[in-house]
Amino acid sequence: MAIIAKTEIIGLDSIIMTFEDQKGMYVVSYGDYVREYETVDEAFESYIRQVNKAYDDYR
C-alpha cells in the first residue's frame, strides 16, 4: 500500500487516498466511507469530495 494523499483535521478521522498494489486499485477512505477506484482521476475526485465533507463536519 502506498499513501498518495492524506488530510488530517483535528478531531476528525483522516482522509486518505492510497494505491493498493495487490489489487491494482486506488482506495479512498474517511471514517466508515471506503471506496475502490480503477483510475487515479476517479479516486482523486472522491478524495476531494471527502475533504470537503470533512471540512463541513468540522464547521
PDB file of N, CA and C in Angstrom:
ATOM      1  N   MET A   1       0.840  -1.178   0.000  1.00  0.00           N
ATOM      2  CA  MET A   1       0.000   0.000   0.000  1.00  0.00           C
ATOM      3  C   MET A   1       0.886   1.243   0.000  1.00  0.00           C
ATOM      4  N   ALA A   2       0.578   2.161  -0.896  1.00  0.00           N
ATOM      5  CA  ALA A   2       1.301   3.423  -0.959  1.00  0.00           C
ATOM      6  C   ALA A   2       0.318   4.561  -0.711  1.00  0.00           C
ATOM      7  N   ILE A   3       0.631   5.420   0.259  1.00  0.00           N
ATOM      8  CA  ILE A   3      -0.219   6.578   0.529  1.00  0.00           C
ATOM      9  C   ILE A   3       0.080   7.642  -0.513  1.00  0.00           C
ATOM     10  N   ILE A   4      -0.971   8.081  -1.203  1.00  0.00           N
ATOM     11  CA  ILE A   4      -0.833   9.110  -2.230  1.00  0.00           C
ATOM     12  C   ILE A   4      -1.150  10.477  -1.643  1.00  0.00           C
ATOM     13  N   ALA A   5      -2.217  10.536  -0.826  1.00  0.00           N
ATOM     14  CA  ALA A   5      -2.617  11.804  -0.224  1.00  0.00           C
ATOM     15  C   ALA A   5      -3.249  11.533   1.133  1.00  0.00           C
ATOM     16  N   LYS A   6      -3.045  12.478   2.056  1.00  0.00           N
ATOM     17  CA  LYS A   6      -3.623  12.339   3.391  1.00  0.00           C
ATOM     18  C   LYS A   6      -3.919  13.726   3.938  1.00  0.00           C
ATOM     19  N   THR A   7      -5.125  13.889   4.467  1.00  0.00           N
ATOM     20  CA  THR A   7      -5.515  15.144   5.089  1.00  0.00           C
ATOM     21  C   THR A   7      -5.964  14.841   6.508  1.00  0.00           C
ATOM     22  N   GLU A   8      -5.452  15.611   7.454  1.00  0.00           N
ATOM     23  CA  GLU A   8      -5.836  15.444   8.849  1.00  0.00           C
ATOM     24  C   GLU A   8      -6.469  16.733   9.347  1.00  0.00           C
ATOM     25  N   ILE A   9      -7.647  16.597   9.945  1.00  0.00           N
ATOM     26  CA  ILE A   9      -8.323  17.719  10.582  1.00  0.00           C
ATOM     27  C   ILE A   9      -8.493  17.325  12.043  1.00  0.00           C
ATOM     28  N   ILE A  10      -8.009  18.155  12.942  1.00  0.00           N
ATOM     29  CA  ILE A  10      -8.026  17.835  14.365  1.00  0.00           C
ATOM     30  C   ILE A  10      -9.450  17.509  14.813  1.00  0.00           C
ATOM     31  N   GLY A  11      -9.595  16.376  15.479  1.00  0.00           N
ATOM     32  CA  GLY A  11     -10.891  15.953  15.996  1.00  0.00           C
ATOM     33  C   GLY A  11     -11.694  15.089  15.044  1.00  0.00           C
ATOM     34  N   LEU A  12     -11.197  14.871  13.828  1.00  0.00           N
ATOM     35  CA  LEU A  12     -11.904  14.054  12.840  1.00  0.00           C
ATOM     36  C   LEU A  12     -11.000  12.928  12.354  1.00  0.00           C
ATOM     37  N   ASP A  13     -11.605  11.940  11.698  1.00  0.00           N
ATOM     38  CA  ASP A  13     -10.819  10.883  11.059  1.00  0.00           C
ATOM     39  C   ASP A  13     -10.014  11.475   9.906  1.00  0.00           C
ATOM     40  N   SER A  14      -8.886  10.868   9.608  1.00  0.00           N
ATOM     41  CA  SER A  14      -8.077  11.295   8.465  1.00  0.00           C
ATOM     42  C   SER A  14      -8.745  10.880   7.159  1.00  0.00           C
ATOM     43  N   ILE A  15      -8.553  11.682   6.129  1.00  0.00           N
ATOM     44  CA  ILE A  15      -8.994  11.347   4.780  1.00  0.00           C
ATOM     45  C   ILE A  15      -7.744  10.850   4.065  1.00  0.00           C
ATOM     46  N   ILE A  16      -7.813   9.635   3.530  1.00  0.00           N
ATOM     47  CA  ILE A  16      -6.622   9.018   2.947  1.00  0.00           C
ATOM     48  C   ILE A  16      -6.927   8.467   1.563  1.00  0.00           C
ATOM     49  N   MET A  17      -5.995   8.700   0.637  1.00  0.00           N
ATOM     50  CA  MET A  17      -6.059   8.081  -0.687  1.00  0.00           C
ATOM     51  C   MET A  17      -4.803   7.242  -0.849  1.00  0.00           C
ATOM     52  N   THR A  18      -4.991   5.948  -1.119  1.00  0.00           N
ATOM     53  CA  THR A  18      -3.867   5.028  -1.256  1.00  0.00           C
ATOM     54  C   THR A  18      -3.951   4.267  -2.572  1.00  0.00           C
ATOM     55  N   PHE A  19      -2.844   3.633  -2.924  1.00  0.00           N
ATOM     56  CA  PHE A  19      -2.836   2.699  -4.043  1.00  0.00           C
ATOM     57  C   PHE A  19      -2.513   1.328  -3.484  1.00  0.00           C
ATOM     58  N   GLU A  20      -3.427   0.381  -3.690  1.00  0.00           N
ATOM     59  CA  GLU A  20      -3.251  -0.995  -3.218  1.00  0.00           C
ATOM     60  C   GLU A  20      -2.582  -1.803  -4.329  1.00  0.00           C
ATOM     61  N   ASP A  21      -1.307  -2.103  -4.153  1.00  0.00           N
ATOM     62  CA  ASP A  21      -0.532  -2.829  -5.166  1.00  0.00           C
ATOM     63  C   ASP A  21      -1.148  -4.180  -5.527  1.00  0.00           C
ATOM     64  N   GLN A  22      -1.567  -4.927  -4.527  1.00  0.00           N
ATOM     65  CA  GLN A  22      -2.080  -6.282  -4.769  1.00  0.00           C
ATOM     66  C   GLN A  22      -3.361  -6.275  -5.592  1.00  0.00           C
ATOM     67  N   LYS A  23      -4.204  -5.270  -5.380  1.00  0.00           N
ATOM     68  CA  LYS A  23      -5.474  -5.180  -6.110  1.00  0.00           C
ATOM     69  C   LYS A  23      -5.352  -4.354  -7.383  1.00  0.00           C
ATOM     70  N   GLY A  24      -4.340  -3.501  -7.439  1.00  0.00           N
ATOM     71  CA  GLY A  24      -4.214  -2.585  -8.565  1.00  0.00           C
ATOM     72  C   GLY A  24      -5.302  -1.525  -8.552  1.00  0.00           C
ATOM     73  N   MET A  25      -5.753  -1.155  -7.343  1.00  0.00           N
ATOM     74  CA  MET A  25      -6.858  -0.211  -7.189  1.00  0.00           C
ATOM     75  C   MET A  25      -6.434   0.949  -6.291  1.00  0.00           C
ATOM     76  N   TYR A  26      -7.078   2.087  -6.523  1.00  0.00           N
ATOM     77  CA  TYR A  26      -6.930   3.245  -5.651  1.00  0.00           C
ATOM     78  C   TYR A  26      -8.041   3.180  -4.612  1.00  0.00           C
ATOM     79  N   VAL A  27      -7.717   3.495  -3.367  1.00  0.00           N
ATOM     80  CA  VAL A  27      -8.692   3.412  -2.284  1.00  0.00           C
ATOM     81  C   VAL A  27      -8.765   4.762  -1.583  1.00  0.00           C
ATOM     82  N   VAL A  28     -10.002   5.238  -1.374  1.00  0.00           N
ATOM     83  CA  VAL A  28     -10.247   6.482  -0.650  1.00  0.00           C
ATOM     84  C   VAL A  28     -11.030   6.127   0.604  1.00  0.00           C
ATOM     85  N   SER A  29     -10.584   6.641   1.757  1.00  0.00           N
ATOM     86  CA  SER A  29     -11.294   6.358   2.997  1.00  0.00           C
ATOM     87  C   SER A  29     -11.403   7.603   3.867  1.00  0.00           C
ATOM     88  N   TYR A  30     -12.558   7.687   4.530  1.00  0.00           N
ATOM     89  CA  TYR A  30     -12.815   8.731   5.523  1.00  0.00           C
ATOM     90  C   TYR A  30     -13.871   8.177   6.473  1.00  0.00           C
ATOM     91  N   GLY A  31     -13.480   7.863   7.693  1.00  0.00           N
ATOM     92  CA  GLY A  31     -14.411   7.255   8.644  1.00  0.00           C
ATOM     93  C   GLY A  31     -14.890   5.905   8.125  1.00  0.00           C
ATOM     94  N   ASP A  32     -16.216   5.739   8.041  1.00  0.00           N
ATOM     95  CA  ASP A  32     -16.806   4.493   7.539  1.00  0.00           C
ATOM     96  C   ASP A  32     -16.800   4.419   6.018  1.00  0.00           C
ATOM     97  N   TYR A  33     -16.504   5.520   5.355  1.00  0.00           N
ATOM     98  CA  TYR A  33     -16.505   5.583   3.888  1.00  0.00           C
ATOM     99  C   TYR A  33     -15.210   4.968   3.361  1.00  0.00           C
ATOM    100  N   VAL A  34     -15.336   3.890   2.602  1.00  0.00           N
ATOM    101  CA  VAL A  34     -14.180   3.258   1.947  1.00  0.00           C
ATOM    102  C   VAL A  34     -14.620   2.846   0.553  1.00  0.00           C
ATOM    103  N   ARG A  35     -13.952   3.396  -0.466  1.00  0.00           N
ATOM    104  CA  ARG A  35     -14.305   3.076  -1.850  1.00  0.00           C
ATOM    105  C   ARG A  35     -13.044   2.773  -2.645  1.00  0.00           C
ATOM    106  N   GLU A  36     -13.196   1.864  -3.617  1.00  0.00           N
ATOM    107  CA  GLU A  36     -12.096   1.494  -4.509  1.00  0.00           C
ATOM    108  C   GLU A  36     -12.373   2.038  -5.902  1.00  0.00           C
ATOM    109  N   TYR A  37     -11.320   2.493  -6.573  1.00  0.00           N
ATOM    110  CA  TYR A  37     -11.433   3.056  -7.919  1.00  0.00           C
ATOM    111  C   TYR A  37     -10.335   2.494  -8.804  1.00  0.00           C
ATOM    112  N   GLU A  38     -10.654   2.373 -10.087  1.00  0.00           N
ATOM    113  CA  GLU A  38      -9.672   1.855 -11.041  1.00  0.00           C
ATOM    114  C   GLU A  38      -8.718   2.933 -11.536  1.00  0.00           C
ATOM    115  N   THR A  39      -9.172   4.191 -11.564  1.00  0.00           N
ATOM    116  CA  THR A  39      -8.317   5.262 -12.084  1.00  0.00           C
ATOM    117  C   THR A  39      -7.996   6.282 -11.004  1.00  0.00           C
ATOM    118  N   VAL A  40      -6.848   6.911 -11.147  1.00  0.00           N
ATOM    119  CA  VAL A  40      -6.432   7.929 -10.189  1.00  0.00           C
ATOM    120  C   VAL A  40      -7.356   9.146 -10.271  1.00  0.00           C
ATOM    121  N   ASP A  41      -7.885   9.454 -11.453  1.00  0.00           N
ATOM    122  CA  ASP A  41      -8.785  10.601 -11.595  1.00  0.00           C
ATOM    123  C   ASP A  41     -10.052  10.419 -10.768  1.00  0.00           C
ATOM    124  N   GLU A  42     -10.665   9.238 -10.875  1.00  0.00           N
ATOM    125  CA  GLU A  42     -11.880   8.955 -10.095  1.00  0.00           C
ATOM    126  C   GLU A  42     -11.582   9.009  -8.596  1.00  0.00           C
ATOM    127  N   ALA A  43     -10.467   8.435  -8.209  1.00  0.00           N
ATOM    128  CA  ALA A  43     -10.096   8.406  -6.796  1.00  0.00           C
ATOM    129  C   ALA A  43      -9.837   9.811  -6.275  1.00  0.00           C
ATOM    130  N   PHE A  44      -9.163  10.639  -7.054  1.00  0.00           N
ATOM    131  CA  PHE A  44      -8.852  11.990  -6.595  1.00  0.00           C
ATOM    132  C   PHE A  44     -10.119  12.829  -6.460  1.00  0.00           C
ATOM    133  N   GLU A  45     -11.063  12.672  -7.390  1.00  0.00           N
ATOM    134  CA  GLU A  45     -12.338  13.386  -7.278  1.00  0.00           C
ATOM    135  C   GLU A  45     -13.055  12.984  -5.988  1.00  0.00           C
ATOM    136  N   SER A  46     -13.060  11.700  -5.690  1.00  0.00           N
ATOM    137  CA  SER A  46     -13.682  11.209  -4.462  1.00  0.00           C
ATOM    138  C   SER A  46     -12.944  11.740  -3.236  1.00  0.00           C
ATOM    139  N   TYR A  47     -11.628  11.758  -3.294  1.00  0.00           N
ATOM    140  CA  TYR A  47     -10.814  12.262  -2.188  1.00  0.00           C
ATOM    141  C   TYR A  47     -11.161  13.720  -1.886  1.00  0.00           C
ATOM    142  N   ILE A  48     -11.258  14.538  -2.916  1.00  0.00           N
ATOM    143  CA  ILE A  48     -11.592  15.955  -2.728  1.00  0.00           C
ATOM    144  C   ILE A  48     -12.999  16.099  -2.151  1.00  0.00           C
ATOM    145  N   ARG A  49     -13.956  15.286  -2.620  1.00  0.00           N
ATOM    146  CA  ARG A  49     -15.316  15.326  -2.052  1.00  0.00           C
ATOM    147  C   ARG A  49     -15.282  14.994  -0.557  1.00  0.00           C
ATOM    148  N   GLN A  50     -14.468  14.026  -0.177  1.00  0.00           N
ATOM    149  CA  GLN A  50     -14.385  13.645   1.234  1.00  0.00           C
ATOM    150  C   GLN A  50     -13.682  14.718   2.067  1.00  0.00           C
ATOM    151  N   VAL A  51     -12.689  15.389   1.508  1.00  0.00           N
ATOM    152  CA  VAL A  51     -12.046  16.507   2.210  1.00  0.00           C
ATOM    153  C   VAL A  51     -13.076  17.608   2.448  1.00  0.00           C
ATOM    154  N   ASN A  52     -13.881  17.919   1.444  1.00  0.00           N
ATOM    155  CA  ASN A  52     -14.924  18.933   1.605  1.00  0.00           C
ATOM    156  C   ASN A  52     -15.947  18.503   2.653  1.00  0.00           C
ATOM    157  N   LYS A  53     -16.322  17.233   2.657  1.00  0.00           N
ATOM    158  CA  LYS A  53     -17.262  16.716   3.656  1.00  0.00           C
ATOM    159  C   LYS A  53     -16.662  16.842   5.056  1.00  0.00           C
ATOM    160  N   ALA A  54     -15.390  16.505   5.198  1.00  0.00           N
ATOM    161  CA  ALA A  54     -14.724  16.611   6.496  1.00  0.00           C
ATOM    162  C   ALA A  54     -14.692  18.062   6.963  1.00  0.00           C
ATOM    163  N   TYR A  55     -14.433  18.980   6.051  1.00  0.00           N
ATOM    164  CA  TYR A  55     -14.422  20.396   6.407  1.00  0.00           C
ATOM    165  C   TYR A  55     -15.806  20.821   6.891  1.00  0.00           C
ATOM    166  N   ASP A  56     -16.859  20.367   6.204  1.00  0.00           N
ATOM    167  CA  ASP A  56     -18.228  20.665   6.640  1.00  0.00           C
ATOM    168  C   ASP A  56     -18.503  20.048   8.011  1.00  0.00           C
ATOM    169  N   ASP A  57     -18.032  18.819   8.240  1.00  0.00           N
ATOM    170  CA  ASP A  57     -18.201  18.173   9.546  1.00  0.00           C
ATOM    171  C   ASP A  57     -17.493  18.969  10.639  1.00  0.00           C
ATOM    172  N   TYR A  58     -16.352  19.545  10.311  1.00  0.00           N
ATOM    173  CA  TYR A  58     -15.565  20.309  11.276  1.00  0.00           C
ATOM    174  C   TYR A  58     -16.265  21.602  11.674  1.00  0.00           C
ATOM    175  N   ARG A  59     -16.902  22.241  10.693  1.00  0.00           N
ATOM    176  CA  ARG A  59     -17.583  23.508  10.978  1.00  0.00           C
ATOM    177  C   ARG A  59     -18.790  23.225  11.812  1.00  0.00           C
TER     178      ARG A  59
END
